[in-house]
Short mmCIF file of C-alpha atoms in Angstrom, two decimals:
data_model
loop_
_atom_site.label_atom_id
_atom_site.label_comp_id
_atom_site.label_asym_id
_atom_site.label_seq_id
_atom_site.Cartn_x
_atom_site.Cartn_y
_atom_site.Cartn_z
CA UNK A 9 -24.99 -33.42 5.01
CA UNK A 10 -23.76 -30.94 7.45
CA UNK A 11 -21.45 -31.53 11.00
CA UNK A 12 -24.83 -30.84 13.98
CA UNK A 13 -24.80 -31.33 17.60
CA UNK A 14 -21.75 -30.56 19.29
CA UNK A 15 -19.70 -30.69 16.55
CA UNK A 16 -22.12 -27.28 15.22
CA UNK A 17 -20.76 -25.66 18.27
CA UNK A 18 -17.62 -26.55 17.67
CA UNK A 19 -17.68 -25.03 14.18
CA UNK A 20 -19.20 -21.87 15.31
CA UNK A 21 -16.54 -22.13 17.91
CA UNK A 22 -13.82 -22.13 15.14
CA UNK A 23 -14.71 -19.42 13.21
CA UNK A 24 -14.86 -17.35 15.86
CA UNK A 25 -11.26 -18.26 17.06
CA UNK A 26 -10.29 -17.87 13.68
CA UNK A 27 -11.45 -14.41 13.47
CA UNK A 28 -9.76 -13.63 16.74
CA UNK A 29 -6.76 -15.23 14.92
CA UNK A 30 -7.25 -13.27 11.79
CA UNK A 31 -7.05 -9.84 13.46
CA UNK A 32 -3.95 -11.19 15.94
CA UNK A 33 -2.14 -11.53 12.80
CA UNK A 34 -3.13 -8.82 10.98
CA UNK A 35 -1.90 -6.56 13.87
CA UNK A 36 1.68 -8.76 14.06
CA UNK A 37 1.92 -7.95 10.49
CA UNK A 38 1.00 -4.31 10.51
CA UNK A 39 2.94 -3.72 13.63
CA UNK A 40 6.01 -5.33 11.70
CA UNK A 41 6.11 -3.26 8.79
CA UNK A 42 5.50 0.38 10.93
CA UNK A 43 8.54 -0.98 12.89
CA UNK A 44 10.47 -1.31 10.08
CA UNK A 45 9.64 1.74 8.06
CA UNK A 46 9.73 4.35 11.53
CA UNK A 47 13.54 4.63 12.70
CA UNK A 48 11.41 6.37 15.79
CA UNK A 49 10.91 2.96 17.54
CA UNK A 50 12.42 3.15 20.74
CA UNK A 51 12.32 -0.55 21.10
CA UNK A 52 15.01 -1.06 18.84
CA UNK A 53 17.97 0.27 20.63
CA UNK A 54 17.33 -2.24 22.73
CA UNK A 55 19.49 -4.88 20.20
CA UNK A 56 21.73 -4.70 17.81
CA UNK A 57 20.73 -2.71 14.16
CA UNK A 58 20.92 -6.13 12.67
CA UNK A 59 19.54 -8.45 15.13
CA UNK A 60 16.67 -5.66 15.77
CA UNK A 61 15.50 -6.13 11.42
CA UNK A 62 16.02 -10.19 12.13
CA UNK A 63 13.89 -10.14 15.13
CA UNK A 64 11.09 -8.06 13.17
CA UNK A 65 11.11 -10.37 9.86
CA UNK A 66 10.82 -13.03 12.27
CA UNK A 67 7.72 -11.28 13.80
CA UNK A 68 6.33 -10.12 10.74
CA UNK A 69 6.66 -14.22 9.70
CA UNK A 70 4.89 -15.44 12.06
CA UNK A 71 2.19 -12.86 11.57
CA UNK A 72 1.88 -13.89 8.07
CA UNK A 73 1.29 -17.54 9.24
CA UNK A 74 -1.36 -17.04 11.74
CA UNK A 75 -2.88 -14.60 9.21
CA UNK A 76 -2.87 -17.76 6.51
CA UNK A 77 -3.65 -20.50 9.28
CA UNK A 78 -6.76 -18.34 10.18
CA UNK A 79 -7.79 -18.55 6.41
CA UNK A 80 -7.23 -22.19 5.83
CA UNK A 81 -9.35 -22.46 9.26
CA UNK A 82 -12.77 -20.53 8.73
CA UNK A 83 -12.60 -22.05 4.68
CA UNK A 84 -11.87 -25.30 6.36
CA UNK A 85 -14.56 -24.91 8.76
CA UNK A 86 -17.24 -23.91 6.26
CA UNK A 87 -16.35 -26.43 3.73
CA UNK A 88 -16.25 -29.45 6.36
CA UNK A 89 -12.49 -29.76 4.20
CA UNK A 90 -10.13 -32.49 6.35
CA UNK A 91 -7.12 -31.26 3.52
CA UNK A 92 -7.91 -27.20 5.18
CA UNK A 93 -7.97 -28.15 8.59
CA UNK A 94 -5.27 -30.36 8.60
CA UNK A 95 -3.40 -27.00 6.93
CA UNK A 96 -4.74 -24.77 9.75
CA UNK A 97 -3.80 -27.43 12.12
CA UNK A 98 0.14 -27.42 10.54
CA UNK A 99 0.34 -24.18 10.47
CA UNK A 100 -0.77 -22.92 14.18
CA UNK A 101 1.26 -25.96 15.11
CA UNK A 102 4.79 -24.19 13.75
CA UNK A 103 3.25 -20.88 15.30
CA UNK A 104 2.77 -22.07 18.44
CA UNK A 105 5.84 -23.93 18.71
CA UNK A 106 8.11 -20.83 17.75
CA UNK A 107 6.09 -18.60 20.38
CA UNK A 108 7.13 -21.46 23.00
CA UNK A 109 10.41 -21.45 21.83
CA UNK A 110 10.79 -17.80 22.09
CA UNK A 111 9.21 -17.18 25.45
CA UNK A 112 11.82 -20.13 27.03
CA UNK A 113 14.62 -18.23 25.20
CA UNK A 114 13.55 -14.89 26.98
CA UNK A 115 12.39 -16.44 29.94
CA UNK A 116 16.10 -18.33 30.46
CA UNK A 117 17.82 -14.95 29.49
CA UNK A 118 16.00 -12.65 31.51
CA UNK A 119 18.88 -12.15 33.98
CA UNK A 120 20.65 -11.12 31.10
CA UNK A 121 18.66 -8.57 29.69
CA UNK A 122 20.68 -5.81 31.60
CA UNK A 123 23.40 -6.27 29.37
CA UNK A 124 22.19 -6.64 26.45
CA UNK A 125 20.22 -3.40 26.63
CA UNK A 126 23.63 -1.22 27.88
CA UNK A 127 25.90 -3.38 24.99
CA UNK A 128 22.94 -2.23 22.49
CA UNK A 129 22.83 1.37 23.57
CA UNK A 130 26.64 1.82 24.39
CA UNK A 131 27.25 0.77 21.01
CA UNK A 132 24.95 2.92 19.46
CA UNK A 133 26.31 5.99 21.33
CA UNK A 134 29.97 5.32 20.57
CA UNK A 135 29.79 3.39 16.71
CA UNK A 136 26.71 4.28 15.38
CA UNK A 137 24.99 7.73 16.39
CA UNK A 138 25.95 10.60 13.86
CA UNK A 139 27.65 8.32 11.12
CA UNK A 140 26.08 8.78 7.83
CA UNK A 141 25.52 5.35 7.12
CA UNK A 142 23.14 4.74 10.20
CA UNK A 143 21.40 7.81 10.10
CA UNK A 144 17.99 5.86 11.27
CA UNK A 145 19.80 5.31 14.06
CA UNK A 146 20.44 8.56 14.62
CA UNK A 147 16.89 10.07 14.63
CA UNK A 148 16.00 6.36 16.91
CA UNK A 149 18.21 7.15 19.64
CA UNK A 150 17.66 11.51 19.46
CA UNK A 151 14.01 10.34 19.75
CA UNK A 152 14.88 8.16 22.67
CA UNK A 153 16.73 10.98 24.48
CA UNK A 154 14.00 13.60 24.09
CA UNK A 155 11.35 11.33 25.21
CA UNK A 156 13.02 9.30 28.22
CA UNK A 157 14.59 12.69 29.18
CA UNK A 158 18.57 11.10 29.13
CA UNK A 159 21.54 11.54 27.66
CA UNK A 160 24.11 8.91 26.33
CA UNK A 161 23.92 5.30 27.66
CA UNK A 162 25.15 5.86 30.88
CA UNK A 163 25.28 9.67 31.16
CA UNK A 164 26.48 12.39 29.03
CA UNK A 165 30.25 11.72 29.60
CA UNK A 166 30.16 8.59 26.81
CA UNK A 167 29.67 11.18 24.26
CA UNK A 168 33.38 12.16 24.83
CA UNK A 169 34.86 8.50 23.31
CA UNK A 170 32.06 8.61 20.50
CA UNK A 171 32.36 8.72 16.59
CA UNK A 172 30.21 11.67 16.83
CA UNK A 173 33.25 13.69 18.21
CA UNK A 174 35.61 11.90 15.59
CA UNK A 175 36.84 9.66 17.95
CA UNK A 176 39.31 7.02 16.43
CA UNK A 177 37.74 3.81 17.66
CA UNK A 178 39.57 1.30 15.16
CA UNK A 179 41.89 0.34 18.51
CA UNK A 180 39.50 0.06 21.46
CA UNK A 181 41.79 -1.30 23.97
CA UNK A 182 44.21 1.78 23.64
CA UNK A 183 41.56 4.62 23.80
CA UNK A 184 42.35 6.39 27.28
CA UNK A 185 41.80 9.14 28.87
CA UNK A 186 44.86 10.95 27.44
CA UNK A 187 43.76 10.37 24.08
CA UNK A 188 39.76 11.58 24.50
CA UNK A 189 39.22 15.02 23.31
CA UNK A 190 39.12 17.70 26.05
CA UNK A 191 35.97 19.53 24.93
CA UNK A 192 33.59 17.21 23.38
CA UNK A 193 30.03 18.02 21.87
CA UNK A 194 26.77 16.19 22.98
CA UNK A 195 23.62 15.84 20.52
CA UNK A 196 21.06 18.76 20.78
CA UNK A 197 18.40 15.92 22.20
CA UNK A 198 20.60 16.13 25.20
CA UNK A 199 19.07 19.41 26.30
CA UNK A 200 16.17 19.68 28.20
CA UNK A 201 12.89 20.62 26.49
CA UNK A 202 12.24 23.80 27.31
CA UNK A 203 15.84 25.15 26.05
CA UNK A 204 16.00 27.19 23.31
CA UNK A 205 17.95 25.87 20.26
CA UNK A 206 20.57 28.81 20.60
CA UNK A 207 21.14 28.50 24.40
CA UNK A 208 21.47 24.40 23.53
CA UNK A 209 24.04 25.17 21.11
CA UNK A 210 25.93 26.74 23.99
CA UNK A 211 25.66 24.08 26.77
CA UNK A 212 26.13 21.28 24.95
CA UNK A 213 29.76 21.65 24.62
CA UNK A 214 31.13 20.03 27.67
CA UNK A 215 34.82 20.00 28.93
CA UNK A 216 35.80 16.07 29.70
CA UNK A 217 35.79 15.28 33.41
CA UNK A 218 34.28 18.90 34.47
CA UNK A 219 30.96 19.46 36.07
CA UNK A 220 27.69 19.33 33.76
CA UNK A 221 25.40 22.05 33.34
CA UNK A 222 21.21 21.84 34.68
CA UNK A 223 20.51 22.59 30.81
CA UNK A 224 21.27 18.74 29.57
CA UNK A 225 19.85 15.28 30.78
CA UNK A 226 22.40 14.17 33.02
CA UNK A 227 20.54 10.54 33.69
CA UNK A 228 21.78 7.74 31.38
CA UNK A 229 19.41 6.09 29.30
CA UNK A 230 19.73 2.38 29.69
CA UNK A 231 18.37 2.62 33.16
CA UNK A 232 15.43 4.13 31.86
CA UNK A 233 14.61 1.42 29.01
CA UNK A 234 15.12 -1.48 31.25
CA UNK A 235 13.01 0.03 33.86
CA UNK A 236 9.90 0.32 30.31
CA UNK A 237 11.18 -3.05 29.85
CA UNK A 238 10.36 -4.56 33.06
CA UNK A 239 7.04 -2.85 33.27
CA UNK A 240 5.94 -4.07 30.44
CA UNK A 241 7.51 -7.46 30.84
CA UNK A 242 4.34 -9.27 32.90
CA UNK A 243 1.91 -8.09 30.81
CA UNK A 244 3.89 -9.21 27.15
CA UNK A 245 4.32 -12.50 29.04
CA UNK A 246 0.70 -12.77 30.02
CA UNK A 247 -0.36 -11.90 25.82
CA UNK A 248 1.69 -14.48 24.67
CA UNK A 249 0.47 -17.08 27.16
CA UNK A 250 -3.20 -16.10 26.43
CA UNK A 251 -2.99 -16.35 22.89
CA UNK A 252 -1.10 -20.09 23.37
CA UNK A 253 -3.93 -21.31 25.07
CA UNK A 254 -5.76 -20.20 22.65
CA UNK A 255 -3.84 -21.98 19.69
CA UNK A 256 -3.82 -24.54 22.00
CA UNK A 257 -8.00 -25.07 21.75
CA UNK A 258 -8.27 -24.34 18.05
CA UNK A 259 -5.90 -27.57 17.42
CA UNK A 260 -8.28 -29.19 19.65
CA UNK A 261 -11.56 -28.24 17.81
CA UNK A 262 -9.57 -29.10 14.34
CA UNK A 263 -9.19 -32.40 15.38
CA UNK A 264 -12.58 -33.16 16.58
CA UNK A 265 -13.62 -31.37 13.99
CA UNK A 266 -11.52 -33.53 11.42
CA UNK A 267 -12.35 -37.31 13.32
CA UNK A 268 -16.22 -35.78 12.81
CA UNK A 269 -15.72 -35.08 9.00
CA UNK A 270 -13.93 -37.97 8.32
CA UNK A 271 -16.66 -40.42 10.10
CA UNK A 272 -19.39 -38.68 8.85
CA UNK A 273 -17.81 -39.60 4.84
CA UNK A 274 -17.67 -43.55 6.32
CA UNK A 275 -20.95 -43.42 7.38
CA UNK A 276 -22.29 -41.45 4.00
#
């Protein structure tokens, strides 16, 4: 004999939040893997190369579990199975938990967030961009520059201590301006859009300390991703808290819905 009355409600309730949940974490996971098969992402100079993959297997985790909690909870819910919804129940429980975890880590590091951006993108500009083993990084950040209209983390000038003008930066402490090179090269996303390539190939070689030319981006771009950052920062906030208030009321309807189940096998 079937769960009726409220508890019907409740069921119908379920599978409905479970769909939501399905297509939540079918997105996470899709989102995940386009991440990490496009170096175009803009997001990721944001971190480190290695904390940026971390971060996304953690992502595309817990999109895998909400994807596999919504599963256990419409077959749990159509079955009238305590073992499923006591699964879904687990499962959304861990999810929810690491999304709480996550938000108090971002939400205590906020003030923060300034640096970490200009470490991730100074480092890029002077270790990473150009070098043949982090050529994803190189199309990430020439895609940044073109599309934020910038140039280097903080302007075109950090081009002149990079590895992309064979800079020797085994010895960081003892790189001055002595030793920088007195012409140094800037990467053709540098130059503004409407440029053509052989008039970029001319400007873009810039003498170190000397005025810049109105054919290059002369703005920085770490200012520029922390102001996307913060504009964006309310409204990833206010996702996240939706969707753990919503994970919130399908534990509650599993439970009900498992005290109803197991009652209604005393009574039978």
């Amino acid at each position: 004999m079937g769960l009726n009355g409220c508890c019907s409600c409740v069921k119908y309730l379920m599978v409905l939040i479970n769909i939501l949940f399905w297509l939540i974490g079918l997105t996470i996971v899709l989102t995940s893997l386009w991440m990490l098969t496009d170096p175009t992402f803009m997001l990721s100079m944001t971190q480190s190369y290695n904390h940026y993959h971390i971060a996304l297997y953690v992502f595309l985790a817990i999109g895998i579990l909400i994807t596999l909690g919504a599963f256990f909870g419409c077959l749990g819910v159509c079955r009238e199975s305590q073992c499923l919804l006591v699964s879904f129940f687990c499962v959304i429980l861990i999810v929810m938990v690491a999304q709480i975890a996550a938000g108090a880590w971002a939400f205590h590091n906020r003030n923060k967030l300034d640096d970490m951006v200009r470490a991730a993108v100074k480092s890029s500009v002077q270790e990473e961009y150009g070098q043949s083993s982090m050529s994803s990084r190189t199309v990430t950040f020439d895609t940044l520059q073109k599309n934020l209209q910038c140039c280097g983390a903080d302007g075109p000038g950090d081009w002149a201590t990079s590895r992309f003008n064979n800079v020797d930066r085994t010895n960081i402490v003892d790189i001055a301006v002595s030793s920088m090179n007195v012409l140094y090269n800037i990467p053709e996303s540098c130059c503004k859009a409407d440029i053509k390539d052989n008039e970029c190939d001319k400007w873009r070689n810039l003498k170190f300390g000397g005025p810049l030319n109105t054919y290059i981006y002369q703005q920085g771009c770490v200012d520029k991703l922390i102001e996307i950052i913060y504009e964006n920062w309310v409204t990833i906030f206010a996702i996240t808290a939706a969707v753990i208030l919503l994970e919130l009321l399908s534990l509650t309807f599993a439970l009900s819905l498992c005290c109803a189940v197991r009652n209604q096998h005393y009574k039978a």
